[in-house]
Short mmCIF file of C-alpha atoms in Angstrom, two decimals:
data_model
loop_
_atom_site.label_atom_id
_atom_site.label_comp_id
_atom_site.label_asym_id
_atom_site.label_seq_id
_atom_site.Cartn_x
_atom_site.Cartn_y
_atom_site.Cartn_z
CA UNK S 8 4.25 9.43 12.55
CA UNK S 9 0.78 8.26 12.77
CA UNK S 10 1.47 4.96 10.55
CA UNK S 11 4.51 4.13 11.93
CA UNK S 12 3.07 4.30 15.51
CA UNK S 13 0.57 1.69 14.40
CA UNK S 14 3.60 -0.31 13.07
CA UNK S 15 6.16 0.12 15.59
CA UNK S 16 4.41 1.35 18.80
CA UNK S 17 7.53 0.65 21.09
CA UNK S 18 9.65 2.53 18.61
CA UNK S 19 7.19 6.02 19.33
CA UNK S 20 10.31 7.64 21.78
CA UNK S 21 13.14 6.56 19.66
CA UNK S 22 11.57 7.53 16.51
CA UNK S 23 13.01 9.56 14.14
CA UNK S 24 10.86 13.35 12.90
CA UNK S 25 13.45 12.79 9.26
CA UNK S 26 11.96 9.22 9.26
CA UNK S 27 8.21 10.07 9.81
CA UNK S 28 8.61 13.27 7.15
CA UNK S 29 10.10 10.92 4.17
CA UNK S 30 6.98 8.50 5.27
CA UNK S 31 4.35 11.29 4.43
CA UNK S 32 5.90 12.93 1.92
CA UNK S 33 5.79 9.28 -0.40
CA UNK S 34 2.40 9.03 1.07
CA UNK S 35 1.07 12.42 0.29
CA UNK S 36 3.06 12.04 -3.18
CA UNK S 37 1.57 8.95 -3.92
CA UNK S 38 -2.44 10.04 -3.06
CA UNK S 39 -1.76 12.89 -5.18
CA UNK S 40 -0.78 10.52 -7.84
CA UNK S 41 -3.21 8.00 -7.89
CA UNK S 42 -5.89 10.89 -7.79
CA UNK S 43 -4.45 12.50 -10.65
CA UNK S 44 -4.28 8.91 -12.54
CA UNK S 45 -7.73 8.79 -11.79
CA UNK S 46 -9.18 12.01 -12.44
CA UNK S 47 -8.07 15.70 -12.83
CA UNK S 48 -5.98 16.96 -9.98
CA UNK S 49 -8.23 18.33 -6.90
CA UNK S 50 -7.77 21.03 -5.06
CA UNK S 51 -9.99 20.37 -2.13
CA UNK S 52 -8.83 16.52 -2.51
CA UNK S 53 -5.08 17.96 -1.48
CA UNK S 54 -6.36 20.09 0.93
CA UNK S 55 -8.05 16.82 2.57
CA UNK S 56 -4.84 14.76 2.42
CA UNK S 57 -3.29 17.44 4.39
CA UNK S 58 -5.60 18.51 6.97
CA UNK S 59 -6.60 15.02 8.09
CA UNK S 60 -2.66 13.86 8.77
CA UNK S 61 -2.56 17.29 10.46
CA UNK S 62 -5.06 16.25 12.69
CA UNK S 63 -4.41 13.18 13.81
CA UNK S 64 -1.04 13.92 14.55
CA UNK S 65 -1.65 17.89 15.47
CA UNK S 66 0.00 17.10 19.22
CA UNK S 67 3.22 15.30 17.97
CA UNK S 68 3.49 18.38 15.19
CA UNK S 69 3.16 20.98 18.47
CA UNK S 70 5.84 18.66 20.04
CA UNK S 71 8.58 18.85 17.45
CA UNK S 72 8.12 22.36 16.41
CA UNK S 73 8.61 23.12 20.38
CA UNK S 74 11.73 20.80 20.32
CA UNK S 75 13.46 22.85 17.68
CA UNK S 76 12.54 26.55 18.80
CA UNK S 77 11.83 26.62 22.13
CA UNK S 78 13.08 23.86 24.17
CA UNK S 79 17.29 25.48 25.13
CA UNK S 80 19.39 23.18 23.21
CA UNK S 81 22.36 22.04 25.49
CA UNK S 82 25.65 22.86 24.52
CA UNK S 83 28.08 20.86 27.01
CA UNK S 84 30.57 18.72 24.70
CA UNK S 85 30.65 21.75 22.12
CA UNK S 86 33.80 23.09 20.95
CA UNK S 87 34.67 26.81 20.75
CA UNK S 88 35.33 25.98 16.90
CA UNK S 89 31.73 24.54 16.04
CA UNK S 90 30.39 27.81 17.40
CA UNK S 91 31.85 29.27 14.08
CA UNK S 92 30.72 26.10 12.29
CA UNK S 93 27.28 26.47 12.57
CA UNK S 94 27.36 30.11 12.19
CA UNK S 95 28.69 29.17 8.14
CA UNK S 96 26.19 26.45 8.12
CA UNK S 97 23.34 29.51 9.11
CA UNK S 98 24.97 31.57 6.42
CA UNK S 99 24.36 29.16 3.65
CA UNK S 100 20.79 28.29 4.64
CA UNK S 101 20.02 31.86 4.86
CA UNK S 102 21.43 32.55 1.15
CA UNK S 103 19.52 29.11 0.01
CA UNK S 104 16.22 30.82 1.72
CA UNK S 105 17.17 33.99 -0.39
CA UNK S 106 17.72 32.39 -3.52
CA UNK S 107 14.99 30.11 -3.38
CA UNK S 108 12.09 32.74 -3.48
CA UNK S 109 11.36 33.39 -6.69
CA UNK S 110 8.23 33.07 -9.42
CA UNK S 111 9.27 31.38 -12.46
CA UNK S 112 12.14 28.38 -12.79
CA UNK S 113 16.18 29.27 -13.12
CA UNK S 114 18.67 27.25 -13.97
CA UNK S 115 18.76 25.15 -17.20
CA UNK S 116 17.15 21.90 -15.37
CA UNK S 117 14.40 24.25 -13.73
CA UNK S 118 13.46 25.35 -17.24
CA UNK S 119 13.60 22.80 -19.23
CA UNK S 120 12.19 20.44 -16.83
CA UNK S 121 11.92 19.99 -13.10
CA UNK S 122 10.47 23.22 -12.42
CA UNK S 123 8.49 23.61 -15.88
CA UNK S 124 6.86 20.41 -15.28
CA UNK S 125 5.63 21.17 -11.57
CA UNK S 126 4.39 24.42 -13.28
CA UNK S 127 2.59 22.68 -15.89
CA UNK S 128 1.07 20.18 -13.94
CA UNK S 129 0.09 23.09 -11.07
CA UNK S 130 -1.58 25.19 -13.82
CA UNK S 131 -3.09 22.56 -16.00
CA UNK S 132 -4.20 20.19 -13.31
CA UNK S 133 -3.60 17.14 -14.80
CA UNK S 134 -0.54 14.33 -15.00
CA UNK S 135 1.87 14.66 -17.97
CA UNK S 136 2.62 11.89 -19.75
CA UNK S 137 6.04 11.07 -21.57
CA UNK S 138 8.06 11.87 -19.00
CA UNK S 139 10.52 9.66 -16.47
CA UNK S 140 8.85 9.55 -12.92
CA UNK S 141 8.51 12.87 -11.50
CA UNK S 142 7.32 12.50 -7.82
CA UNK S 143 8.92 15.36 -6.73
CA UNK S 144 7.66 17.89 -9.30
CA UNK S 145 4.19 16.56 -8.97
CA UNK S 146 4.77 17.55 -4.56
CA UNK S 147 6.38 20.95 -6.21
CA UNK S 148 2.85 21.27 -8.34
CA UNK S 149 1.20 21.71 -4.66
CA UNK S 150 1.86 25.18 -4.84
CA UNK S 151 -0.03 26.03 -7.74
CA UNK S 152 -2.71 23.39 -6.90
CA UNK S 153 -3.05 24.82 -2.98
CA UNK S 154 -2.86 28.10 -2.93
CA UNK S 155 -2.02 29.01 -6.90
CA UNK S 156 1.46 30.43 -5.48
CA UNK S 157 4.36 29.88 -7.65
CA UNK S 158 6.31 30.51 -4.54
CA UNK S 159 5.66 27.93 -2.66
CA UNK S 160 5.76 25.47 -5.40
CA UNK S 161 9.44 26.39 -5.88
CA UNK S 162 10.00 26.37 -2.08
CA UNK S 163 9.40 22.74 -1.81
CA UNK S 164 11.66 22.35 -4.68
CA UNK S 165 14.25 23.42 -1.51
CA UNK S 166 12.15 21.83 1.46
CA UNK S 167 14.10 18.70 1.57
CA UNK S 168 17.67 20.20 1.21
CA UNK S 169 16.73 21.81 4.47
CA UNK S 170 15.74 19.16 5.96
CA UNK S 171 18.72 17.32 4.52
CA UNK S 172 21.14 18.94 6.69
CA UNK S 173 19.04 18.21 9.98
CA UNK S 174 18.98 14.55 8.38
CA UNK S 175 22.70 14.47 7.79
CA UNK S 176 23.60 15.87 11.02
CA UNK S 177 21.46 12.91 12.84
CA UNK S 178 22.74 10.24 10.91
CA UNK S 179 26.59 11.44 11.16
CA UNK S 180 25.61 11.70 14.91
CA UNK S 181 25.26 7.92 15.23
CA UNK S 182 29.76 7.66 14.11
CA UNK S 183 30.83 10.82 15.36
CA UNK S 184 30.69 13.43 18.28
CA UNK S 185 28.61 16.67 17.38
CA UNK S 186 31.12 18.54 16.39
CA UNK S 187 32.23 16.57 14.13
CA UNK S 188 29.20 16.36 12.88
CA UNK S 189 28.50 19.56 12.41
CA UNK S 190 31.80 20.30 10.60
CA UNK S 191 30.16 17.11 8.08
CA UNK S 192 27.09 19.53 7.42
CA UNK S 193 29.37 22.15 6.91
CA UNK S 194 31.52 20.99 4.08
CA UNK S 195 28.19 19.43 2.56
CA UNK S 196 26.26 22.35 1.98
CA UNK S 197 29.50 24.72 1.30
CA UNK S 198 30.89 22.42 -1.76
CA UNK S 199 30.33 24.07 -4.70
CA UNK S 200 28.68 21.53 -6.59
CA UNK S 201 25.77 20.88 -4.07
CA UNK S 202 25.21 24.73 -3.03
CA UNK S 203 24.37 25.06 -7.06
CA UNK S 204 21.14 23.19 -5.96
CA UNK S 205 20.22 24.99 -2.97
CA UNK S 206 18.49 27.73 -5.16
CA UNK S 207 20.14 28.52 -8.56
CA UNK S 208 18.31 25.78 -10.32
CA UNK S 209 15.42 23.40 -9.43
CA UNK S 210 16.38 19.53 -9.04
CA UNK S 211 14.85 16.87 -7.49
CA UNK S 212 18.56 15.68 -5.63
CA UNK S 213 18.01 17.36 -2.74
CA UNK S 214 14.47 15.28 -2.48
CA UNK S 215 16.45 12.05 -3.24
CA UNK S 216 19.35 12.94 -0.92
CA UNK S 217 16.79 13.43 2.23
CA UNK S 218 15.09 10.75 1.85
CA UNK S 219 17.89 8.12 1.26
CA UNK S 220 19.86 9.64 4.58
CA UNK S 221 16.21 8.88 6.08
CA UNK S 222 16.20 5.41 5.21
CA UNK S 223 19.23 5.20 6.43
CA UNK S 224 18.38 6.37 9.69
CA UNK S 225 15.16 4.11 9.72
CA UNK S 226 17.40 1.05 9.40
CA UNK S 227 19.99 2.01 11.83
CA UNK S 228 16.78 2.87 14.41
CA UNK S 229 15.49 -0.59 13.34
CA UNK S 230 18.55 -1.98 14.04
CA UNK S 231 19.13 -0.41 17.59
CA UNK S 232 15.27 -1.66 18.53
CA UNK S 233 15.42 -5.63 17.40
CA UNK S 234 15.99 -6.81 21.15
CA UNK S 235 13.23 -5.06 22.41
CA UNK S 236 10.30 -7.33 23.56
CA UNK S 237 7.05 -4.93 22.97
CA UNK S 238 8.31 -4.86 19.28
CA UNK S 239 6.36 -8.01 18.73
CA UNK S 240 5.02 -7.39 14.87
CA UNK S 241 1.32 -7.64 13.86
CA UNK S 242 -0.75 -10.80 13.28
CA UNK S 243 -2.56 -10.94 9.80
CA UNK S 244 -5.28 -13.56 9.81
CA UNK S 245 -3.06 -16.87 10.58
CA UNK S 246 0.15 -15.11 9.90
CA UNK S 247 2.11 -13.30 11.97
CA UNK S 248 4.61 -10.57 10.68
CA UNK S 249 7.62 -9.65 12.68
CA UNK S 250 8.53 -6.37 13.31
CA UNK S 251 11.97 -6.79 11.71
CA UNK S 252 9.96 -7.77 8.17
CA UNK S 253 7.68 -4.65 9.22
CA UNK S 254 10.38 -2.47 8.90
CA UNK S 255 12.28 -3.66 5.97
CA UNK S 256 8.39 -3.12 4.25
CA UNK S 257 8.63 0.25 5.68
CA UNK S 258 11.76 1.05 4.15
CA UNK S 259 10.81 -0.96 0.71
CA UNK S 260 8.40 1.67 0.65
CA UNK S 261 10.53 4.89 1.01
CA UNK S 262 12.98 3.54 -1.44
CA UNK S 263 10.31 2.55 -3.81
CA UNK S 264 9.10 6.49 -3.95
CA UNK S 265 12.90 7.55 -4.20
CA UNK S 266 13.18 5.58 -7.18
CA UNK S 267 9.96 7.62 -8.41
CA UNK S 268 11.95 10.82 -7.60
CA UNK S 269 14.98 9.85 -9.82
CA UNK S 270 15.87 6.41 -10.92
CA UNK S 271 19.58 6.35 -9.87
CA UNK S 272 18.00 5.47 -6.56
CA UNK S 273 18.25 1.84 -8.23
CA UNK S 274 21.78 1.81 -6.56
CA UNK S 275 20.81 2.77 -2.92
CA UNK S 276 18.08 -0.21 -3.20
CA UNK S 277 21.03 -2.61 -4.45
CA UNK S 278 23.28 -1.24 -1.48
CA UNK S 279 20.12 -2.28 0.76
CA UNK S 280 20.21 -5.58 -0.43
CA UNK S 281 23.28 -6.65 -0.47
CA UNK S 282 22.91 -5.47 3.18
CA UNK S 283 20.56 -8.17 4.18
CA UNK S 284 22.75 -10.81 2.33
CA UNK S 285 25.68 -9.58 4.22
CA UNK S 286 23.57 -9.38 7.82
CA UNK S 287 21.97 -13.26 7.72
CA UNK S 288 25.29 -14.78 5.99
CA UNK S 289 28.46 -12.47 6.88
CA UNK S 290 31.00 -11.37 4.01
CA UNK S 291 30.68 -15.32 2.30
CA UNK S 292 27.03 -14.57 1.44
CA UNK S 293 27.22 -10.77 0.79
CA UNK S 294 30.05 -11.83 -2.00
CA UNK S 295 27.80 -14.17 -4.04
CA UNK S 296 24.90 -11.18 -3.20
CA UNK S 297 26.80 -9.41 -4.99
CA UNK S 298 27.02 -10.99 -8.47
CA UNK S 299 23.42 -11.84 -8.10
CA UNK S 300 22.98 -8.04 -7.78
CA UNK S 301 25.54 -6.83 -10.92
CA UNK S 302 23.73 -9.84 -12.50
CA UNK S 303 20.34 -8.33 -12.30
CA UNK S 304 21.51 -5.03 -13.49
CA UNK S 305 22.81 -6.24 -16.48
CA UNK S 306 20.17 -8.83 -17.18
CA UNK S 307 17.53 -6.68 -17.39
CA UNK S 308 19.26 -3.80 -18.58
CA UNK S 309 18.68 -1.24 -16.19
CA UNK S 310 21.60 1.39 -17.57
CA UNK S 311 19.35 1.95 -20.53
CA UNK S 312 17.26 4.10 -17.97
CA UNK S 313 20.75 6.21 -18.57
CA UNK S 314 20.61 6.54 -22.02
CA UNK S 315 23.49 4.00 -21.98
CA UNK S 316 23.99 1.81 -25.19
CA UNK S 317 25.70 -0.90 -23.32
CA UNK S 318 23.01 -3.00 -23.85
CA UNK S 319 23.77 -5.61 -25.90
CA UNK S 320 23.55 -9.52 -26.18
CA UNK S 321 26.96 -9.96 -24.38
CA UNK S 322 26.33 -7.48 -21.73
CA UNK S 323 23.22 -9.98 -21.32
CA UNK S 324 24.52 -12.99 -20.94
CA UNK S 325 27.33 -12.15 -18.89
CA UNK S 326 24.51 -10.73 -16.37
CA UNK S 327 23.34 -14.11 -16.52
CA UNK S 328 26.39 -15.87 -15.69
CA UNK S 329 26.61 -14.15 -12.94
CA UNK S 330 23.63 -14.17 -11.84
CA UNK S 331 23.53 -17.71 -11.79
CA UNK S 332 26.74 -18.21 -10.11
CA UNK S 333 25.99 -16.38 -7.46
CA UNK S 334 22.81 -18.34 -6.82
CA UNK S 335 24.86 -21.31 -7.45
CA UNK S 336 27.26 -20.64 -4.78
CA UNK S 337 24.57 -19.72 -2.15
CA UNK S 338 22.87 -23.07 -3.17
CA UNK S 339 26.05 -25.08 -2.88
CA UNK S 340 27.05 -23.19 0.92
CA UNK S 341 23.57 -22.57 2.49
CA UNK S 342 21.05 -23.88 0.35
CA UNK S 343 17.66 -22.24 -1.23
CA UNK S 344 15.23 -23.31 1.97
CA UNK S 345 17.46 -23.04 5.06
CA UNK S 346 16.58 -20.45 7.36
CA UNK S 347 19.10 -17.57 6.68
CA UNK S 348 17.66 -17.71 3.09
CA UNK S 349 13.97 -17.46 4.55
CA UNK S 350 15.47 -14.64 6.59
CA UNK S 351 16.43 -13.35 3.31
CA UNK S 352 13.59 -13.92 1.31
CA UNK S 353 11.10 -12.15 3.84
CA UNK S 354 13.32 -8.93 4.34
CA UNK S 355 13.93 -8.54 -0.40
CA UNK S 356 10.23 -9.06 -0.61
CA UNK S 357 8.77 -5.87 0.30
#
């Protein structure tokens, strides 16, 4: 909240709390991993990290807790049926709250990895190496590193699948009425397949799931907020950045840490940019975006982060090919220095 009022300070009422909590949790994540990069893992350093944020922003934290318990919640467009709705949705929270106290790591992911590593690292204070990127296990070590509680450790495991459903509910809000909405949230956490993560095992989907939905809602918030006039960027030395590049930074960011949480986040930043093709060239543009895009994944081989064995010399050069038609046709219809590709340049950089 605290960054993004220095960024965006005309977007402080229309700001999003999902937005601000995927912010500091790949800002906390990332402190705790440069310190532990650097040196063993600190207690007192984490306990610095989180008191100062808490601090500065101790009024806005008063504020939103307020707005969720104790500020009445109108209920004028609400159906009869969403009454019954959000009682299931209550049910399934309350058996994920249940489930998700425990000591030690279920499930065959939680033992094997996800929650064995966050115990490792909590205990042994000190990064593992050999391992994909683990962001979210090394936030799941806090618990061990805080307060030496297990408990919480595997809590925060869960954190973000709570959250998730506020998330979801916010972002479905901006399509559909609340109702709707609600009935989304429902048949979300009720499928089978994603109520498995809410506490049998430990994962780190939930933690990609929230903050993906928040990204989304960051762009959609960024979208709503380009015509307003005090949104007028910041001024680096002789440059001056515009708050539409400012954003598209911030959200380079959160979907840089997602990919740190699990790599399949790889697609969501390929969906983002064949977003800003599509938005400074229409459907024409976003089509030859899009073999530049299935270009680059083959080119540089990113399935073998799968385990795939697809990589081979054809599977190269037919990236290539396409990669270099679609920069052809973009050449040939808009050219590499016109100003929808400078557009386009500034928002892929970050």
């Amino acid at each position: 909240h605290f960054i993004l009022r220095l960024l965006f300070p005309g977007l402080r009422k229309s700001s999003q709390v999902f937005v601000h909590m995927a912010l500091g949790f790949s800002l906390l994540g990332t402190l705790s991993l440069l310190q532990g990069l650097l040196f063993n893992l600190s207690q007192v350093f984490h306990w610095i990290i989180i008191l100062i944020p808490l601090a500065l922003g101790f009024r806005y934290c008063i504020q939103t807790l307020g707005s969720w318990f104790i500020k009445p919640i109108e209920i004028k467009n609400v159906s009869p049926y969403s009454i019954l709705t959000t009682g299931i949705i209550m049910i399934f929270l309350a058996l994920s709250w249940i489930m998700a106290q425990k000591l030690y790591p279920t499930g065959y992911d939680g033992i094997t990895y996800y929650g064995h590593l966050a115990k490792l690292i909590g205990e042994g204070k000190e990064i593992i190496s050999g391992y994909q990127p683990y962001h979210w296990s090394l936030l799941m070590s806090w618990g061990w590193l805080l307060l030496d509680d297990p408990g919480l450790g595997f809590l925060l495991c869960y954190l973000p699948g709570w959250l998730g459903i506020g998330a979801m509910i916010k972002l479905s809000r901006r399509f559909l009425d609340i109702n709707q909405s609600l009935a989304v949230a429902m048949i979300w956490i009720s499928s089978p397949f994603v109520f498995y993560q809410y506490g049998q095992t430990e994962k780190i989907d939930l933690a990609l799931n929230f903050i993906l939905i928040s990204s989304l809602l960051f762009y959609f918030q960024s979208i709503s907020s380009r015509g307003l006039k005090k949104l007028k960027g910041h001024k680096i030395g002789k440059y001056q950045i515009s708050a539409i590049s400012l954003g598209w930074l911030a959200m380079g960011w959160i979907l840089g840490y997602a990919l740190g949480i699990k790599l399949t986040a790889i697609f969501a930043m390929f969906a983002f940019a064949l977003v800003i093709f599509y938005e400074n060239g229409g459907y024409k543009m976003a089509r030859w975006g899009f073999l530049i895009l299935i270009g680059i994944f083959f080119t540089i081989g990113i399935e073998r982060f799968a385990g795939s064995n697809y990589g081979s010399y054809l599977a190269r050069m037919s990236g290539l090919i396409l990669t270099a038609t679609g920069i052809y046709e973009i050449y040939k219809n808009y050219g590499l220095n016109s100003k929808k590709m400078k557009k386009i340049y500034r928002s892929l950089i970050p």
